[in-house]
């Protein structure tokens, strides 16, 4: 079995343009889903999976992320003095999560593309594999997605991509893997990844869902891409290109992830994630379900009146 993974990178320098104007002043990573900002779901998933070294790669305007995870001793003291211990505990728990995940922040530097933040963080990796998770995916799973990826890496000692079954009509939104062999437990041997193909060109019915185990060999490919960019000043630095280059000569795997996935990076996905987590809330969920039914019945009633 390969050594386990303890580092992770969360690229969080993106503009969140698909959610404008909501993300005009608020980073998309800080939009709430349930009672946590989106990025806290990702950090929790990582810490629950045993990750002890998280790098969040940021750009200007992302200071709220740091504020959220920072300890607030003054606020906690005030809340305790006011007898509001439950709030004080909740505030302390978030800072403690950040401490357990040993979050550090890095500014993104370099050419456009989602490979750049990974390369920025790579100086600290040495020879270790790392997890890369996009910050706008929220997973609800018995075994966290990150843990499922780590297990696949422990079996294969190779790069691993998180995959979910996809309706082919959605292929133009995702990287679609080329599957060579279907192994046990949702593990697939891949020969590459086609980025956002037309449905008729999609090589499989799986989508890459923004979770990767990246090994030093992939980092070398990203370095090579960046070197070419520095020479010619053209192109962009993409993880998919690095993975494809790597997969042309070496083994890459996909792990079909068990669980529910919410892509909060687009307006519909964000609203669905909001609604699902509100309805699943242990305290407020039951009342909200009743309310949804009431609203639905009322709409149906109004429809009936208008039609009659
Ligand atoms: C990126 C990846 C793509 C993947 C997607 C998942 O695309 O390039 O392969 O399927 O994330 O969210 P983006 O959505 O950033 O265009």
mmCIF file of C-alpha atoms and ligand atoms in Angstrom:
data_model
loop_
_atom_site.group_PDB
_atom_site.id
_atom_site.type_symbol
_atom_site.label_atom_id
_atom_site.label_comp_id
_atom_site.label_asym_id
_atom_site.label_seq_id
_atom_site.Cartn_x
_atom_site.Cartn_y
_atom_site.Cartn_z
ATOM 1 C CA UNK A 1 0.000 0.000 0.000
ATOM 2 C CA UNK A 2 1.281 3.487 -0.844
ATOM 3 C CA UNK A 3 1.820 6.085 1.875
ATOM 4 C CA UNK A 4 -1.291 8.060 2.588
ATOM 5 C CA UNK A 5 -1.913 11.648 1.526
ATOM 6 C CA UNK A 6 -1.708 14.500 4.012
ATOM 7 C CA UNK A 7 -1.607 17.605 1.821
ATOM 8 C CA UNK A 8 -4.336 19.328 -0.173
ATOM 9 C CA UNK A 9 -4.694 22.388 -2.375
ATOM 10 C CA UNK A 10 -7.893 24.371 -2.846
ATOM 11 C CA UNK A 11 -7.637 26.747 -5.824
ATOM 12 C CA UNK A 12 -9.780 29.722 -4.774
ATOM 13 C CA UNK A 13 -8.536 32.568 -6.977
ATOM 14 C CA UNK A 14 -11.356 32.337 -9.554
ATOM 15 C CA UNK A 15 -13.707 35.213 -10.262
ATOM 16 C CA UNK A 16 -16.975 33.355 -9.806
ATOM 17 C CA UNK A 17 -18.280 35.016 -12.980
ATOM 18 C CA UNK A 18 -21.060 32.477 -13.501
ATOM 19 C CA UNK A 19 -22.639 33.683 -10.251
ATOM 20 C CA UNK A 20 -22.427 37.440 -10.899
ATOM 21 C CA UNK A 21 -23.749 39.785 -9.576
ATOM 22 C CA UNK A 22 -23.961 37.676 -6.401
ATOM 23 C CA UNK A 23 -20.170 37.345 -6.398
ATOM 24 C CA UNK A 24 -19.502 41.029 -7.087
ATOM 25 C CA UNK A 25 -18.261 41.611 -3.535
ATOM 26 C CA UNK A 26 -18.580 38.174 -1.926
ATOM 27 C CA UNK A 27 -16.162 35.440 -3.014
ATOM 28 C CA UNK A 28 -18.128 32.478 -4.418
ATOM 29 C CA UNK A 29 -16.342 30.318 -1.849
ATOM 30 C CA UNK A 30 -18.050 32.329 0.905
ATOM 31 C CA UNK A 31 -21.635 31.937 -0.285
ATOM 32 C CA UNK A 32 -23.605 29.965 2.275
ATOM 33 C CA UNK A 33 -24.800 26.440 1.659
ATOM 34 C CA UNK A 34 -26.786 25.389 4.703
ATOM 35 C CA UNK A 35 -25.183 26.864 7.771
ATOM 36 C CA UNK A 36 -21.640 26.994 6.355
ATOM 37 C CA UNK A 37 -19.921 28.841 3.520
ATOM 38 C CA UNK A 38 -19.182 26.582 0.557
ATOM 39 C CA UNK A 39 -15.434 26.403 1.236
ATOM 40 C CA UNK A 40 -16.003 25.247 4.817
ATOM 41 C CA UNK A 41 -17.697 22.115 3.436
ATOM 42 C CA UNK A 42 -14.514 21.410 1.428
ATOM 43 C CA UNK A 43 -12.203 22.084 4.382
ATOM 44 C CA UNK A 44 -14.324 19.825 6.640
ATOM 45 C CA UNK A 45 -14.240 17.089 4.044
ATOM 46 C CA UNK A 46 -10.438 17.289 3.947
ATOM 47 C CA UNK A 47 -9.923 17.406 7.707
ATOM 48 C CA UNK A 48 -12.391 14.503 8.152
ATOM 49 C CA UNK A 49 -10.267 12.580 5.662
ATOM 50 C CA UNK A 50 -7.084 13.053 7.683
ATOM 51 C CA UNK A 51 -5.559 15.938 5.695
ATOM 52 C CA UNK A 52 -3.308 18.041 7.927
ATOM 53 C CA UNK A 53 -1.841 20.529 5.459
ATOM 54 C CA UNK A 54 -4.259 22.611 3.382
ATOM 55 C CA UNK A 55 -3.105 25.372 1.044
ATOM 56 C CA UNK A 56 -5.792 27.748 -0.215
ATOM 57 C CA UNK A 57 -4.596 29.659 -3.295
ATOM 58 C CA UNK A 58 -6.260 33.079 -3.407
ATOM 59 C CA UNK A 59 -6.313 36.342 -5.341
ATOM 60 C CA UNK A 60 -7.355 39.908 -4.461
ATOM 61 C CA UNK A 61 -10.825 40.248 -2.960
ATOM 62 C CA UNK A 62 -10.726 36.882 -1.186
ATOM 63 C CA UNK A 63 -9.899 38.231 2.285
ATOM 64 C CA UNK A 64 -13.254 37.060 3.657
ATOM 65 C CA UNK A 65 -12.067 33.461 3.369
ATOM 66 C CA UNK A 66 -9.180 34.213 5.712
ATOM 67 C CA UNK A 67 -11.441 36.182 8.059
ATOM 68 C CA UNK A 68 -13.821 33.242 8.252
ATOM 69 C CA UNK A 69 -11.188 30.722 9.354
ATOM 70 C CA UNK A 70 -9.231 33.101 11.624
ATOM 71 C CA UNK A 71 -9.584 32.793 15.441
ATOM 72 C CA UNK A 72 -11.718 35.565 17.040
ATOM 73 C CA UNK A 73 -10.697 35.590 20.719
ATOM 74 C CA UNK A 74 -12.350 39.000 21.348
ATOM 75 C CA UNK A 75 -15.677 37.886 19.895
ATOM 76 C CA UNK A 76 -15.572 34.588 21.791
ATOM 77 C CA UNK A 77 -14.801 36.381 25.069
ATOM 78 C CA UNK A 78 -17.700 38.786 24.506
ATOM 79 C CA UNK A 79 -20.115 35.964 23.661
ATOM 80 C CA UNK A 80 -19.087 34.018 26.771
ATOM 81 C CA UNK A 81 -19.477 37.122 28.953
ATOM 82 C CA UNK A 82 -23.006 37.509 27.525
ATOM 83 C CA UNK A 83 -23.799 33.874 28.357
ATOM 84 C CA UNK A 84 -23.973 32.940 24.648
ATOM 85 C CA UNK A 85 -21.815 29.858 24.966
ATOM 86 C CA UNK A 86 -23.339 27.940 22.054
ATOM 87 C CA UNK A 87 -22.385 30.751 19.637
ATOM 88 C CA UNK A 88 -18.932 31.040 21.215
ATOM 89 C CA UNK A 89 -18.411 27.283 20.782
ATOM 90 C CA UNK A 90 -19.519 27.449 17.136
ATOM 91 C CA UNK A 91 -17.098 30.321 16.401
ATOM 92 C CA UNK A 92 -14.239 28.509 18.131
ATOM 93 C CA UNK A 93 -15.004 25.274 16.291
ATOM 94 C CA UNK A 94 -14.442 26.891 12.872
ATOM 95 C CA UNK A 95 -11.055 28.279 13.924
ATOM 96 C CA UNK A 96 -10.203 24.890 15.391
ATOM 97 C CA UNK A 97 -11.076 23.235 12.070
ATOM 98 C CA UNK A 98 -8.623 25.604 10.343
ATOM 99 C CA UNK A 99 -5.968 24.780 12.952
ATOM 100 C CA UNK A 100 -6.448 21.026 12.488
ATOM 101 C CA UNK A 101 -6.238 21.435 8.706
ATOM 102 C CA UNK A 102 -3.243 23.771 9.180
ATOM 103 C CA UNK A 103 -4.609 26.147 6.531
ATOM 104 C CA UNK A 104 -2.108 28.400 4.833
ATOM 105 C CA UNK A 105 -2.812 30.908 2.066
ATOM 106 C CA UNK A 106 -0.873 31.638 -1.080
ATOM 107 C CA UNK A 107 -1.373 34.304 -3.731
ATOM 108 C CA UNK A 108 -1.851 32.977 -7.246
ATOM 109 C CA UNK A 109 0.924 33.984 -9.661
ATOM 110 C CA UNK A 110 1.318 33.104 -13.304
ATOM 111 C CA UNK A 111 -0.575 32.320 -16.481
ATOM 112 C CA UNK A 112 -4.332 31.794 -16.653
ATOM 113 C CA UNK A 113 -5.658 28.279 -16.063
ATOM 114 C CA UNK A 114 -6.449 25.871 -13.248
ATOM 115 C CA UNK A 115 -2.975 24.276 -13.301
ATOM 116 C CA UNK A 116 -1.321 27.500 -12.117
ATOM 117 C CA UNK A 117 -2.587 27.439 -8.489
ATOM 118 C CA UNK A 118 -1.492 23.806 -8.173
ATOM 119 C CA UNK A 119 1.960 24.683 -9.441
ATOM 120 C CA UNK A 120 2.109 27.707 -7.116
ATOM 121 C CA UNK A 121 1.486 25.427 -4.130
ATOM 122 C CA UNK A 122 3.799 22.696 -5.421
ATOM 123 C CA UNK A 123 7.003 24.173 -3.998
ATOM 124 C CA UNK A 124 6.018 22.738 -0.616
ATOM 125 C CA UNK A 125 5.050 19.274 -1.872
ATOM 126 C CA UNK A 126 8.449 17.608 -2.260
ATOM 127 C CA UNK A 127 7.830 14.081 -3.524
ATOM 128 C CA UNK A 128 4.410 13.759 -1.946
ATOM 129 C CA UNK A 129 1.106 13.261 -3.719
ATOM 130 C CA UNK A 130 -1.555 15.884 -2.946
ATOM 131 C CA UNK A 131 -5.296 16.205 -3.214
ATOM 132 C CA UNK A 132 -6.664 19.053 -5.305
ATOM 133 C CA UNK A 133 -10.312 19.938 -4.695
ATOM 134 C CA UNK A 134 -12.242 22.729 -6.395
ATOM 135 C CA UNK A 135 -13.882 24.854 -3.721
ATOM 136 C CA UNK A 136 -17.343 24.970 -5.308
ATOM 137 C CA UNK A 137 -18.262 21.289 -5.112
ATOM 138 C CA UNK A 138 -20.230 20.204 -2.084
ATOM 139 C CA UNK A 139 -20.418 16.498 -1.347
ATOM 140 C CA UNK A 140 -22.754 14.674 0.955
ATOM 141 C CA UNK A 141 -21.349 11.184 1.405
ATOM 142 C CA UNK A 142 -20.993 8.549 4.123
ATOM 143 C CA UNK A 143 -17.293 8.289 3.274
ATOM 144 C CA UNK A 144 -16.025 11.760 2.281
ATOM 145 C CA UNK A 145 -15.081 12.111 -1.397
ATOM 146 C CA UNK A 146 -11.510 13.023 -0.345
ATOM 147 C CA UNK A 147 -11.275 9.791 1.633
ATOM 148 C CA UNK A 148 -12.554 7.783 -1.356
ATOM 149 C CA UNK A 149 -9.825 9.378 -3.509
ATOM 150 C CA UNK A 150 -7.142 8.681 -0.903
ATOM 151 C CA UNK A 151 -8.178 5.006 -0.773
ATOM 152 C CA UNK A 152 -7.933 4.758 -4.564
ATOM 153 C CA UNK A 153 -4.448 6.265 -4.417
ATOM 154 C CA UNK A 154 -3.399 3.853 -1.674
ATOM 155 C CA UNK A 155 -4.418 0.987 -3.983
ATOM 156 C CA UNK A 156 -2.820 2.311 -7.170
ATOM 157 C CA UNK A 157 0.017 4.730 -6.242
ATOM 158 C CA UNK A 158 -1.033 6.658 -9.388
ATOM 159 C CA UNK A 159 -2.885 9.899 -10.124
ATOM 160 C CA UNK A 160 -6.644 9.536 -9.497
ATOM 161 C CA UNK A 161 -9.579 11.605 -10.773
ATOM 162 C CA UNK A 162 -12.904 11.847 -8.947
ATOM 163 C CA UNK A 163 -15.693 10.792 -11.323
ATOM 164 C CA UNK A 164 -19.491 10.709 -11.214
ATOM 165 C CA UNK A 165 -21.895 9.136 -13.704
ATOM 166 C CA UNK A 166 -23.151 11.826 -16.072
ATOM 167 C CA UNK A 167 -26.006 12.222 -18.499
ATOM 168 C CA UNK A 168 -24.303 12.583 -21.873
ATOM 169 C CA UNK A 169 -26.359 15.698 -22.596
ATOM 170 C CA UNK A 170 -24.221 17.415 -19.903
ATOM 171 C CA UNK A 171 -20.866 16.501 -21.453
ATOM 172 C CA UNK A 172 -20.064 20.058 -22.571
ATOM 173 C CA UNK A 173 -19.764 21.174 -18.946
ATOM 174 C CA UNK A 174 -17.143 18.637 -17.866
ATOM 175 C CA UNK A 175 -13.935 16.779 -18.548
ATOM 176 C CA UNK A 176 -14.998 13.320 -19.752
ATOM 177 C CA UNK A 177 -12.590 10.417 -19.151
ATOM 178 C CA UNK A 178 -11.529 7.835 -21.712
ATOM 179 C CA UNK A 179 -11.950 4.522 -19.893
ATOM 180 C CA UNK A 180 -9.586 1.662 -20.661
ATOM 181 C CA UNK A 181 -10.649 -0.837 -18.006
ATOM 182 C CA UNK A 182 -13.380 -1.114 -15.394
ATOM 183 C CA UNK A 183 -11.905 -2.534 -12.188
ATOM 184 C CA UNK A 184 -13.557 -3.382 -8.856
ATOM 185 C CA UNK A 185 -15.118 -0.878 -6.471
ATOM 186 C CA UNK A 186 -15.689 1.898 -8.997
ATOM 187 C CA UNK A 187 -12.003 2.104 -9.887
ATOM 188 C CA UNK A 188 -11.378 2.745 -13.596
ATOM 189 C CA UNK A 189 -8.142 2.704 -15.538
ATOM 190 C CA UNK A 190 -8.089 5.761 -17.832
ATOM 191 C CA UNK A 191 -6.121 6.708 -20.902
ATOM 192 C CA UNK A 192 -7.026 10.385 -20.858
ATOM 193 C CA UNK A 193 -9.653 13.047 -20.505
ATOM 194 C CA UNK A 194 -11.558 14.978 -23.190
ATOM 195 C CA UNK A 195 -12.421 18.462 -22.023
ATOM 196 C CA UNK A 196 -16.079 19.432 -22.561
ATOM 197 C CA UNK A 197 -16.862 17.298 -25.636
ATOM 198 C CA UNK A 198 -20.139 17.405 -27.587
ATOM 199 C CA UNK A 199 -22.477 14.588 -26.433
ATOM 200 C CA UNK A 200 -21.820 12.611 -29.620
ATOM 201 C CA UNK A 201 -18.055 12.865 -29.029
ATOM 202 C CA UNK A 202 -18.131 12.020 -25.293
ATOM 203 C CA UNK A 203 -15.826 9.019 -24.758
ATOM 204 C CA UNK A 204 -17.778 7.783 -21.676
ATOM 205 C CA UNK A 205 -20.707 8.607 -19.418
ATOM 206 C CA UNK A 206 -18.608 9.888 -16.537
ATOM 207 C CA UNK A 207 -17.755 13.452 -15.551
ATOM 208 C CA UNK A 208 -14.570 14.597 -13.824
ATOM 209 C CA UNK A 209 -15.907 16.448 -10.810
ATOM 210 C CA UNK A 210 -13.159 18.646 -9.513
ATOM 211 C CA UNK A 211 -11.271 16.272 -7.217
ATOM 212 C CA UNK A 212 -7.818 14.941 -8.083
ATOM 213 C CA UNK A 213 -4.898 13.086 -6.564
ATOM 214 C CA UNK A 214 -1.929 14.796 -8.160
ATOM 215 C CA UNK A 215 1.492 13.130 -8.086
ATOM 216 C CA UNK A 216 4.945 14.659 -8.695
ATOM 217 C CA UNK A 217 4.857 13.400 -12.324
ATOM 218 C CA UNK A 218 1.824 15.590 -13.055
ATOM 219 C CA UNK A 219 3.538 18.551 -11.399
ATOM 220 C CA UNK A 220 6.474 18.002 -13.775
ATOM 221 C CA UNK A 221 4.026 18.189 -16.713
ATOM 222 C CA UNK A 222 2.601 21.460 -15.345
ATOM 223 C CA UNK A 223 6.149 22.833 -15.030
ATOM 224 C CA UNK A 224 6.826 21.864 -18.636
ATOM 225 C CA UNK A 225 3.627 23.620 -19.794
ATOM 226 C CA UNK A 226 4.611 26.742 -17.845
ATOM 227 C CA UNK A 227 8.111 26.682 -19.318
ATOM 228 C CA UNK A 228 6.579 26.625 -22.811
ATOM 229 C CA UNK A 229 4.240 29.462 -21.807
ATOM 230 C CA UNK A 230 7.204 31.525 -20.614
ATOM 231 C CA UNK A 231 8.913 31.022 -23.984
ATOM 232 C CA UNK A 232 5.926 31.716 -26.218
ATOM 233 C CA UNK A 233 3.471 33.646 -23.988
ATOM 234 C CA UNK A 234 0.584 31.716 -25.495
ATOM 235 C CA UNK A 235 -1.817 29.099 -24.186
ATOM 236 C CA UNK A 236 -3.049 28.450 -20.695
ATOM 237 C CA UNK A 237 -2.014 26.038 -17.957
ATOM 238 C CA UNK A 238 -4.601 23.313 -17.455
ATOM 239 C CA UNK A 239 -4.606 20.305 -15.200
ATOM 240 C CA UNK A 240 -6.422 18.340 -17.913
ATOM 241 C CA UNK A 241 -3.552 18.919 -20.389
ATOM 242 C CA UNK A 242 -0.985 17.834 -17.784
ATOM 243 C CA UNK A 243 -3.024 14.714 -16.942
ATOM 244 C CA UNK A 244 -3.378 13.824 -20.648
ATOM 245 C CA UNK A 245 0.311 14.286 -21.285
ATOM 246 C CA UNK A 246 1.090 12.098 -18.269
ATOM 247 C CA UNK A 247 -1.512 9.466 -19.255
ATOM 248 C CA UNK A 248 0.041 9.061 -22.694
ATOM 249 C CA UNK A 249 2.881 7.082 -21.114
ATOM 250 C CA UNK A 250 1.816 6.238 -17.543
ATOM 251 C CA UNK A 251 -1.166 4.906 -15.586
ATOM 252 C CA UNK A 252 -3.961 7.212 -14.432
ATOM 253 C CA UNK A 253 -7.096 6.057 -12.608
ATOM 254 C CA UNK A 254 -10.589 7.357 -12.020
ATOM 255 C CA UNK A 255 -12.633 6.642 -8.907
ATOM 256 C CA UNK A 256 -16.415 6.741 -9.229
ATOM 257 C CA UNK A 257 -17.447 8.572 -6.082
ATOM 258 C CA UNK A 258 -20.306 7.368 -3.903
ATOM 259 C CA UNK A 259 -22.446 10.186 -2.589
ATOM 260 C CA UNK A 260 -24.419 13.238 -3.620
ATOM 261 C CA UNK A 261 -22.644 16.007 -5.479
ATOM 262 C CA UNK A 262 -23.708 19.632 -5.726
ATOM 263 C CA UNK A 263 -21.869 21.917 -8.140
ATOM 264 C CA UNK A 264 -22.382 25.322 -6.508
ATOM 265 C CA UNK A 265 -20.391 27.202 -9.175
ATOM 266 C CA UNK A 266 -23.454 27.907 -11.336
ATOM 267 C CA UNK A 267 -26.763 29.527 -10.353
ATOM 268 C CA UNK A 268 -28.968 26.420 -10.636
ATOM 269 C CA UNK A 269 -26.461 24.155 -8.885
ATOM 270 C CA UNK A 270 -26.071 26.709 -6.122
ATOM 271 C CA UNK A 271 -29.825 26.970 -5.525
ATOM 272 C CA UNK A 272 -30.212 23.182 -5.573
ATOM 273 C CA UNK A 273 -27.405 22.840 -3.003
ATOM 274 C CA UNK A 274 -29.060 25.473 -0.827
ATOM 275 C CA UNK A 275 -32.425 23.808 -0.987
ATOM 276 C CA UNK A 276 -31.104 20.282 -0.414
ATOM 277 C CA UNK A 277 -29.045 21.269 2.603
ATOM 278 C CA UNK A 278 -31.905 23.306 4.095
ATOM 279 C CA UNK A 279 -34.288 20.355 3.728
ATOM 280 C CA UNK A 280 -31.701 17.955 5.211
ATOM 281 C CA UNK A 281 -31.064 20.179 8.256
ATOM 282 C CA UNK A 282 -31.775 18.110 11.392
ATOM 283 C CA UNK A 283 -33.400 21.036 13.233
ATOM 284 C CA UNK A 284 -35.043 23.156 10.508
ATOM 285 C CA UNK A 285 -35.504 20.515 7.797
ATOM 286 C CA UNK A 286 -38.826 19.011 8.917
ATOM 287 C CA UNK A 287 -40.513 22.438 9.247
ATOM 288 C CA UNK A 288 -39.108 23.528 5.859
ATOM 289 C CA UNK A 289 -40.416 20.391 4.159
ATOM 290 C CA UNK A 290 -43.875 21.233 5.468
ATOM 291 C CA UNK A 291 -43.504 24.799 4.191
ATOM 292 C CA UNK A 292 -42.400 23.642 0.725
ATOM 293 C CA UNK A 293 -45.488 21.417 0.531
ATOM 294 C CA UNK A 294 -47.712 24.312 1.642
ATOM 295 C CA UNK A 295 -46.221 26.637 -1.002
ATOM 296 C CA UNK A 296 -46.542 23.952 -3.652
ATOM 297 C CA UNK A 297 -50.182 23.289 -2.755
ATOM 298 C CA UNK A 298 -50.887 27.047 -2.737
ATOM 299 C CA UNK A 299 -49.316 27.430 -6.209
ATOM 300 C CA UNK A 300 -51.346 24.502 -7.518
ATOM 301 C CA UNK A 301 -54.479 26.063 -5.995
ATOM 302 C CA UNK A 302 -53.775 29.468 -7.623
ATOM 303 C CA UNK A 303 -53.098 27.720 -10.939
ATOM 304 C CA UNK A 304 -56.470 25.986 -10.654
ATOM 305 C CA UNK A 305 -58.247 29.303 -9.914
ATOM 306 C CA UNK A 306 -56.579 31.103 -12.815
ATOM 307 C CA UNK A 307 -57.451 28.286 -15.172
ATOM 308 C CA UNK A 308 -61.060 28.039 -14.102
HETATM 309 C C1 LIG B 1 -12.917 21.993 -14.606
HETATM 310 C C2 LIG B 1 -12.173 20.856 -15.323
HETATM 311 C C3 LIG B 1 -13.176 19.812 -15.864
HETATM 312 C C4 LIG B 1 -14.069 19.332 -14.737
HETATM 313 C C5 LIG B 1 -14.745 20.520 -14.038
HETATM 314 C C6 LIG B 1 -15.514 20.023 -12.810
HETATM 315 O O1 LIG B 1 -13.656 22.722 -15.564
HETATM 316 O O2 LIG B 1 -11.356 21.375 -16.360
HETATM 317 O O3 LIG B 1 -12.462 18.730 -16.440
HETATM 318 O O4 LIG B 1 -15.039 18.445 -15.261
HETATM 319 O O5 LIG B 1 -13.777 21.479 -13.595
HETATM 320 O O6 LIG B 1 -16.146 21.061 -12.118
HETATM 321 P P1 LIG B 1 -14.324 24.177 -15.256
HETATM 322 O O7 LIG B 1 -15.666 23.892 -14.645
HETATM 323 O O8 LIG B 1 -13.400 24.895 -14.338
HETATM 324 O O9 LIG B 1 -14.437 24.829 -16.600
#
